[in-house]
PDB file of C-alpha atoms in Angstrom:
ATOM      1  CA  UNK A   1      51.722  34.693  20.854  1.00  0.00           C
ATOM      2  CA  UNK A   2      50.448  38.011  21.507  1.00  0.00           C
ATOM      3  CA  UNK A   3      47.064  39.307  19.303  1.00  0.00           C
ATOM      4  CA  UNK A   4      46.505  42.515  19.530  1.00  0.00           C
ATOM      5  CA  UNK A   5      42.911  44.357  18.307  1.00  0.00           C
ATOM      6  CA  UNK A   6      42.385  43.772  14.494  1.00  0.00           C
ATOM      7  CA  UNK A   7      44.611  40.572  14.164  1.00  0.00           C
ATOM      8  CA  UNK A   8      42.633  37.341  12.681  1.00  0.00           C
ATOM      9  CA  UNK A   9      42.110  34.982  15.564  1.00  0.00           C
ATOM     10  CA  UNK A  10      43.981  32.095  15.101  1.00  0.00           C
ATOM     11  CA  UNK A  11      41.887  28.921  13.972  1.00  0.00           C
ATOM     12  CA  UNK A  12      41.991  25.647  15.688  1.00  0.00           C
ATOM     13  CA  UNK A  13      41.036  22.337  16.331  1.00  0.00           C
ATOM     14  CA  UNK A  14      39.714  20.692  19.496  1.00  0.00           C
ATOM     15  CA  UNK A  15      37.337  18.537  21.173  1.00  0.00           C
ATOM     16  CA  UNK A  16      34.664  20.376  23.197  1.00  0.00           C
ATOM     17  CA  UNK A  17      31.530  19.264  25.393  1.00  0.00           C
ATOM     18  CA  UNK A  18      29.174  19.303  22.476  1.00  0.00           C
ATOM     19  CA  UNK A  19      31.640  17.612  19.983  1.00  0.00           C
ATOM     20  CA  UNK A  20      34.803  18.259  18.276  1.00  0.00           C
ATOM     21  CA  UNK A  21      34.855  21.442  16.214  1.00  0.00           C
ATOM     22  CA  UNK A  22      37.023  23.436  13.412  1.00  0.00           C
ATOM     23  CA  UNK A  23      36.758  26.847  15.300  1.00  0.00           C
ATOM     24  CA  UNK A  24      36.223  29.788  12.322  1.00  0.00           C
ATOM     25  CA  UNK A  25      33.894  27.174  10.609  1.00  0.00           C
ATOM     26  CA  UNK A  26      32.097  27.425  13.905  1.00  0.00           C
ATOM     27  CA  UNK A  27      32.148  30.550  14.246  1.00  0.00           C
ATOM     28  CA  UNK A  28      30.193  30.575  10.740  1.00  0.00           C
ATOM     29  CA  UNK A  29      29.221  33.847   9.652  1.00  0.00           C
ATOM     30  CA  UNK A  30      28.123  35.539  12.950  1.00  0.00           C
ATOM     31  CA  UNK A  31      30.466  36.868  15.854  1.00  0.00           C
ATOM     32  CA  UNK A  32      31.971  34.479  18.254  1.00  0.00           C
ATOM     33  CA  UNK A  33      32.800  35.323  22.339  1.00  0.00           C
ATOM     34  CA  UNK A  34      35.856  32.924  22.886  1.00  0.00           C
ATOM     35  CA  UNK A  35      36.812  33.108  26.972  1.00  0.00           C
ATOM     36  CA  UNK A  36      38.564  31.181  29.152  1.00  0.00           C
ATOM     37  CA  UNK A  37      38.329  29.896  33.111  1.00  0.00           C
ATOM     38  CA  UNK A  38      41.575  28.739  34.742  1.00  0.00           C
ATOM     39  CA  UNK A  39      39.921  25.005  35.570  1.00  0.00           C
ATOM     40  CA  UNK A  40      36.495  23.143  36.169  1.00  0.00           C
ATOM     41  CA  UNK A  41      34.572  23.518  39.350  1.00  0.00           C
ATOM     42  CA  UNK A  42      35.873  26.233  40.807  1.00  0.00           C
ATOM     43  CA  UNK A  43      33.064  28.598  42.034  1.00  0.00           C
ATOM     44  CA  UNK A  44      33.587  32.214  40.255  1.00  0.00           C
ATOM     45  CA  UNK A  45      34.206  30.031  37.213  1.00  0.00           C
ATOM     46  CA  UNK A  46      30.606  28.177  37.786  1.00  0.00           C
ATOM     47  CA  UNK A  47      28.774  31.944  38.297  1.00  0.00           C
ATOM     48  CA  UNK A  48      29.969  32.858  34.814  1.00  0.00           C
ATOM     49  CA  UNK A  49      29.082  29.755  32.780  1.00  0.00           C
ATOM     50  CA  UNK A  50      25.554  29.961  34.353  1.00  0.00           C
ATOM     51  CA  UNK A  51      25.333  33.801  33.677  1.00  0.00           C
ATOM     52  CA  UNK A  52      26.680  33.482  29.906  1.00  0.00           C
ATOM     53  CA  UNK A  53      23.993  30.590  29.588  1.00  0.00           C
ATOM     54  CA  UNK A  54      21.127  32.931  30.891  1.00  0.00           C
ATOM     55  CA  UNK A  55      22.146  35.569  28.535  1.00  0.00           C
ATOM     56  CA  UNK A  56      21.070  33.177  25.791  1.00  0.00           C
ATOM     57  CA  UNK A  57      18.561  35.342  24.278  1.00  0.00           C
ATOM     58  CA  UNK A  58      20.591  38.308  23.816  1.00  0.00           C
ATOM     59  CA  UNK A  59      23.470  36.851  22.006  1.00  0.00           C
ATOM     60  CA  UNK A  60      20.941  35.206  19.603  1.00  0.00           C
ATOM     61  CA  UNK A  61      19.316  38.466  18.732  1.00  0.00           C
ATOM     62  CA  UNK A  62      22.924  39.959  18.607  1.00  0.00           C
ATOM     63  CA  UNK A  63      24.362  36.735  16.285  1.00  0.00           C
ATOM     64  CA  UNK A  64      26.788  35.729  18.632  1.00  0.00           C
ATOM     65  CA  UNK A  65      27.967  32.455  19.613  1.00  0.00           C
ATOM     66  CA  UNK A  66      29.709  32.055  23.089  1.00  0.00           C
ATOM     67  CA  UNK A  67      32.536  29.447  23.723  1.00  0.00           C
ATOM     68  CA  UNK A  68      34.314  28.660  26.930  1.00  0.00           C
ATOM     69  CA  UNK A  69      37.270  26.992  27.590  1.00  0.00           C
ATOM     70  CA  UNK A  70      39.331  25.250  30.316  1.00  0.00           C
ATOM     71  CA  UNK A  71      42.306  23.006  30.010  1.00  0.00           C
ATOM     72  CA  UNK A  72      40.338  20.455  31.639  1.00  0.00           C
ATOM     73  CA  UNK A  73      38.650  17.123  29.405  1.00  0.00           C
ATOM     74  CA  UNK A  74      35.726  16.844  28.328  1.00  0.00           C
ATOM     75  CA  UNK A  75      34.361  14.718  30.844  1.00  0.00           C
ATOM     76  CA  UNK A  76      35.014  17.072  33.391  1.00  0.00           C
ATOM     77  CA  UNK A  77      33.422  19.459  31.448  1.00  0.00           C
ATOM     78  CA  UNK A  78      30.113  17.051  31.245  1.00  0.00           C
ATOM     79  CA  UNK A  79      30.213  16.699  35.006  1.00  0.00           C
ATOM     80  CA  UNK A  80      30.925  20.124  35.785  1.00  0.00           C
ATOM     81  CA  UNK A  81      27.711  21.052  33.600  1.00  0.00           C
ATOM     82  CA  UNK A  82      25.302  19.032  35.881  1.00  0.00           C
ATOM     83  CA  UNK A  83      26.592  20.940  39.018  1.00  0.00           C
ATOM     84  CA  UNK A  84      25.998  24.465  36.808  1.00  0.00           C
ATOM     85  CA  UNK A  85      22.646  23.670  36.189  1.00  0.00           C
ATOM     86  CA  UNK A  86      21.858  22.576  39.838  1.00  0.00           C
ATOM     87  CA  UNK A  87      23.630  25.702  41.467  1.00  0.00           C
ATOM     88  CA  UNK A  88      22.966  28.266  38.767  1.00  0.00           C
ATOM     89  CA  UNK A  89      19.711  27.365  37.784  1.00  0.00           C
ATOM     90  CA  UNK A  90      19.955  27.138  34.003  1.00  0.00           C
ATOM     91  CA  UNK A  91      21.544  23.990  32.003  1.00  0.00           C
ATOM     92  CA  UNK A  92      24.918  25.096  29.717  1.00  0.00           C
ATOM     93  CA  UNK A  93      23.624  25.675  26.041  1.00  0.00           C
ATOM     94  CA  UNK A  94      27.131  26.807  24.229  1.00  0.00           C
ATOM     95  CA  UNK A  95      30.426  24.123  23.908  1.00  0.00           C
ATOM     96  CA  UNK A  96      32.953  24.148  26.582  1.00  0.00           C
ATOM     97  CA  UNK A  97      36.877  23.879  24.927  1.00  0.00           C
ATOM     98  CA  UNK A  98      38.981  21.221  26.471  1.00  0.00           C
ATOM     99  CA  UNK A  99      42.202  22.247  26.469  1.00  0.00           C
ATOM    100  CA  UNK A 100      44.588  19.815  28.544  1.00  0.00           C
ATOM    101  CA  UNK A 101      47.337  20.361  26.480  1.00  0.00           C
ATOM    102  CA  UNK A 102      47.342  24.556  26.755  1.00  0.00           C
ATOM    103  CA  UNK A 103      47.370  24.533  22.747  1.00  0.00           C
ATOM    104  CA  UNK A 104      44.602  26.845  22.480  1.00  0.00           C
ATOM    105  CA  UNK A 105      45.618  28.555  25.723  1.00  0.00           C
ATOM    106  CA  UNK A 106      49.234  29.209  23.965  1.00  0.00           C
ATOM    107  CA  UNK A 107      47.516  30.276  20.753  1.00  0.00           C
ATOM    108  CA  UNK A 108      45.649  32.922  22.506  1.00  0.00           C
ATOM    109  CA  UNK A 109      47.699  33.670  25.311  1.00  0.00           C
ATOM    110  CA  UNK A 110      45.396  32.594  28.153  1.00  0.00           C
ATOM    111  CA  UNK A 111      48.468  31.722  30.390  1.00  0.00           C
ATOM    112  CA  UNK A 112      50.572  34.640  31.763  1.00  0.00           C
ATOM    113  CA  UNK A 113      53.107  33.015  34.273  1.00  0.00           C
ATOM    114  CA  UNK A 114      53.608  35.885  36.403  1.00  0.00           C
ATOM    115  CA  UNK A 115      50.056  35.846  37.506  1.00  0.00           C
ATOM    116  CA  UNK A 116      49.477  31.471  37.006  1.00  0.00           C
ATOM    117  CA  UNK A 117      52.017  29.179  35.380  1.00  0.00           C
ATOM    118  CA  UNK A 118      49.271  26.603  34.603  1.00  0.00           C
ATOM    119  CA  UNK A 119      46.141  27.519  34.462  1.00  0.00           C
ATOM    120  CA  UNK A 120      44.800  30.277  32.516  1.00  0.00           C
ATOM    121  CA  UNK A 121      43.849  33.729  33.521  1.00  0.00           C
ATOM    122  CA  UNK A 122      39.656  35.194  32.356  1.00  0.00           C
ATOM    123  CA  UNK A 123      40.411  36.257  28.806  1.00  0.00           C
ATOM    124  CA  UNK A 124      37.743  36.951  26.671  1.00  0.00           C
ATOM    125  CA  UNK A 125      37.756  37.738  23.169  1.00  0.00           C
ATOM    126  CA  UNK A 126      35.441  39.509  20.462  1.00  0.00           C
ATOM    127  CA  UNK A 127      35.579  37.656  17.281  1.00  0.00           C
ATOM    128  CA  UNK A 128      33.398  39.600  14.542  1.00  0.00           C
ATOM    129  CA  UNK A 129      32.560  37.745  10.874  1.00  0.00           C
ATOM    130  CA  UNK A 130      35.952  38.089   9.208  1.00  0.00           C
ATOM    131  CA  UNK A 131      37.102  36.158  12.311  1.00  0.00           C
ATOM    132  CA  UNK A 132      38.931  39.762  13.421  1.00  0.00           C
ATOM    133  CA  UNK A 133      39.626  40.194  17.000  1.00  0.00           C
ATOM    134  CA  UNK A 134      37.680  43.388  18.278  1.00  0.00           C
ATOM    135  CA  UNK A 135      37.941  43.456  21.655  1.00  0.00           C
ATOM    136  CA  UNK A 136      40.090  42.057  24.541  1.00  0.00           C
ATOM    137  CA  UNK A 137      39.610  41.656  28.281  1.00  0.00           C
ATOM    138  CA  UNK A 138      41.723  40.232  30.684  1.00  0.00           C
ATOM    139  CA  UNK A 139      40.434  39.477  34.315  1.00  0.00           C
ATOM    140  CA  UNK A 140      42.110  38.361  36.832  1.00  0.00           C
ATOM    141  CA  UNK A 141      41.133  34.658  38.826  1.00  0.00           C
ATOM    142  CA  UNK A 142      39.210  36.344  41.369  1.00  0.00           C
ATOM    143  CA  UNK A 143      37.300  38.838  40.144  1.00  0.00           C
ATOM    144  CA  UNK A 144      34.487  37.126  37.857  1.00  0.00           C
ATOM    145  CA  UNK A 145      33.255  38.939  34.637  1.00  0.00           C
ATOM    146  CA  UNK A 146      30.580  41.256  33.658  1.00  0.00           C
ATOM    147  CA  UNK A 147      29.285  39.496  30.531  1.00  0.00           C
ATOM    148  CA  UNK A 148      26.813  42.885  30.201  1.00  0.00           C
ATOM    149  CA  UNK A 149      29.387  45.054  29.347  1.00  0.00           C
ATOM    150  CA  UNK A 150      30.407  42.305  26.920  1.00  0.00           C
ATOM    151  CA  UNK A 151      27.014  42.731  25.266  1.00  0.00           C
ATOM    152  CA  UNK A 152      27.515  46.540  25.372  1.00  0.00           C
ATOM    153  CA  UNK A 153      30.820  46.317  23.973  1.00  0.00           C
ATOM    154  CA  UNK A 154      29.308  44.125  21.168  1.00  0.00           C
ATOM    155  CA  UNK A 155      26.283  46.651  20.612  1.00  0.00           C
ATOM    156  CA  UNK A 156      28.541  49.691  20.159  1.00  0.00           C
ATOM    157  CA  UNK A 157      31.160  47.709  17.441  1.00  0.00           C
ATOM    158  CA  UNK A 158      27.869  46.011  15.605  1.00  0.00           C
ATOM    159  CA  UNK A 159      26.528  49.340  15.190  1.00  0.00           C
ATOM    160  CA  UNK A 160      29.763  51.462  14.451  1.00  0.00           C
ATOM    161  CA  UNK A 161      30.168  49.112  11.970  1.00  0.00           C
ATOM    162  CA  UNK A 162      27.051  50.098   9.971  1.00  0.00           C
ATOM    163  CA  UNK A 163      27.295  53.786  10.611  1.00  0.00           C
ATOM    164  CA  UNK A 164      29.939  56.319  10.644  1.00  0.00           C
ATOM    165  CA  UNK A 165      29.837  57.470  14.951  1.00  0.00           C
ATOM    166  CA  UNK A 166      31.444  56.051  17.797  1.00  0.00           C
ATOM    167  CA  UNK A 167      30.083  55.759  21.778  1.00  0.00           C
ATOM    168  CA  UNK A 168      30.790  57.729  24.242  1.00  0.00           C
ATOM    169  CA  UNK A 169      31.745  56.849  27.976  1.00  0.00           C
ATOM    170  CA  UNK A 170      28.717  54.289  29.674  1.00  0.00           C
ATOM    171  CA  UNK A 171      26.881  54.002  26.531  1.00  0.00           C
ATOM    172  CA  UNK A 172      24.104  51.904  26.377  1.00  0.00           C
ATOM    173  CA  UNK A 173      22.040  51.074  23.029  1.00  0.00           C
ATOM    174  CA  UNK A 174      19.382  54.178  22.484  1.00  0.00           C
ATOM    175  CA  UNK A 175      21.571  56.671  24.172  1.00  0.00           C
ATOM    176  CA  UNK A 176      23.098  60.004  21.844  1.00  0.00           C
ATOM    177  CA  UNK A 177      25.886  58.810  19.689  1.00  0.00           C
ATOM    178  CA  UNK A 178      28.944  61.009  18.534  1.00  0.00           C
ATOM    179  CA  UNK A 179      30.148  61.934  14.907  1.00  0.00           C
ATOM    180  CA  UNK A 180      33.500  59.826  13.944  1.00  0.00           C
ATOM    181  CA  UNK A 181      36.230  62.410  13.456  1.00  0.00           C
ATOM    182  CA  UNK A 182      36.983  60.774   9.850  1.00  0.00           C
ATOM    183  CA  UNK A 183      33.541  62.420   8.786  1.00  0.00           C
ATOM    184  CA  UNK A 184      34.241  65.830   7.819  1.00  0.00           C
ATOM    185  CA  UNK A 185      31.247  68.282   8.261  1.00  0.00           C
ATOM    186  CA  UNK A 186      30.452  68.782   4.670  1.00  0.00           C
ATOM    187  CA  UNK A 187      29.714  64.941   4.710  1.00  0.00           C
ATOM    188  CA  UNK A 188      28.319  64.830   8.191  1.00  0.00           C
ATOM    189  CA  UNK A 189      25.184  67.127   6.421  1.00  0.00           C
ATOM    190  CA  UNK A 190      24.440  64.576   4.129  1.00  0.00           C
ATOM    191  CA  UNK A 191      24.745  61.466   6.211  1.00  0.00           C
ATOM    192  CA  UNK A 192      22.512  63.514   9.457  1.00  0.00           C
ATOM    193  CA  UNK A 193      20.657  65.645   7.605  1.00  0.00           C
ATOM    194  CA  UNK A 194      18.919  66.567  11.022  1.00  0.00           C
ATOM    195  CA  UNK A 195      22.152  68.170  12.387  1.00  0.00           C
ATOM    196  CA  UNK A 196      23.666  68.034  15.487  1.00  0.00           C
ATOM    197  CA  UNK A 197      24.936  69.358  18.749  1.00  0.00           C
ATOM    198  CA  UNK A 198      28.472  70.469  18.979  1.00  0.00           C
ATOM    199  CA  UNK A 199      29.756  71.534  22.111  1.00  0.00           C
ATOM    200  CA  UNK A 200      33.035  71.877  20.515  1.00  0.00           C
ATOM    201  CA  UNK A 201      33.808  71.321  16.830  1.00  0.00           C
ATOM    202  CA  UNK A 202      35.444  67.637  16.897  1.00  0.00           C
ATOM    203  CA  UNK A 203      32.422  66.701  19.553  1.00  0.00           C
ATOM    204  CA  UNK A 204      29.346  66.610  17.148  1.00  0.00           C
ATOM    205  CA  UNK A 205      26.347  64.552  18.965  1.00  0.00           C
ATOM    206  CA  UNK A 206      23.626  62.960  17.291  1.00  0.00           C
ATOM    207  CA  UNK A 207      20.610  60.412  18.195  1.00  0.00           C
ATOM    208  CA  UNK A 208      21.634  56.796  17.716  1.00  0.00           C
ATOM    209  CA  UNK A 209      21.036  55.934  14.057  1.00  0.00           C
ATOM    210  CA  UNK A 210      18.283  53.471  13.320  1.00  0.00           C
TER     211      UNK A 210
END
């Protein structure tokens, strides 16, 4: 199965290191970060858990809810955690997906064959609160993710969302936004009454709305 930006992530079942769990009534009414490792201790995989579980404070304040996955058991998982929190420095504090059986792997794809026939590649996947995929990354097994440009990535859709811009190229939250092209400038007047700067007239640049 290929999903593809805008598609409803598929919903599942599965046992996990903090419990079985029914994954869009986990996912609740927040966003979700679903991504996956190719198998238990292996040592970009343990950097990444230990980095997602230091970021802690900004997906609260964001309302996100990471998940990881490998298609190792739980109990792996379990140990696994105790040598994250020894070589990382920080314990895990989001649920690890076992997946043994590649059925969530399948669902989302995890697995390309070309690259691993068995294990799956670093996916990761935005899930906002209609349980709508908005982003997708795919890493390869050696090169370990940047879960700050996940964060960025998540700033820029929560607040596109709420107002009618988009972000421009290395964007970070507090930085000039741009005018969406599906705002006409009559509208644009009413919504920024302040104006803006338009080096050209489909680039119109304005603060970052509040």
């Amino acid at each position: 199965m290929t999903l593809r930006l805008g598609d409803i992530a598929p919903d599942f079942q599965a046992e996990t290191s903090e419990g079985p769990i029914h994954f869009h009534e986990w996912i609740g009414d927040g966003w979700a970060v679903l991504f996956s490792h190719p198998r238990d201790f292996t040592p970009v995989c343990t950097t990444e858990l230990g980095a997602v579980a230091r970021l802690k404070p900004e997906w609260d304040k964001r309302g996100v809810k990471p998940i990881g996955l490998s298609v190792d058991p739980v109990g792996s998982h379990r140990e696994w955690g105790r040598d994250i929190e020894e070589t990382q420095g920080t314990a895990l504090n989001f649920p690890l997906i076992a997946d043994p059986d590649r059925t969530v792997a399948r669902l989302y794809d995890m697995i390309h064959p070309n690259h691993d026939e068995t294990h799956t590649v670093r996916t990761v996947f935005v899930i906002d609160p209609k349980k709508k995929v908005r982003l997708l990354l795919t890493y390869p097994q050696t090169t370990g993710r940047n879960f700050t440009e996940v964060l960025r990535v998540i700033d820029s859709l929560q607040l596109t969302d709420r107002h009618s811009v988009a972000t421009p190229a290395d964007w970070t939250t507090g930085d000039d936004v741009i005018i969406a092209l599906s705002v006409s400038d009559e509208a644009a007047k009413a919504k920024f009454p302040d104006g803006w700067t338009a080096p050209k007239p489909y680039l119109r640049i304005v603060p970052q709305p509040k």
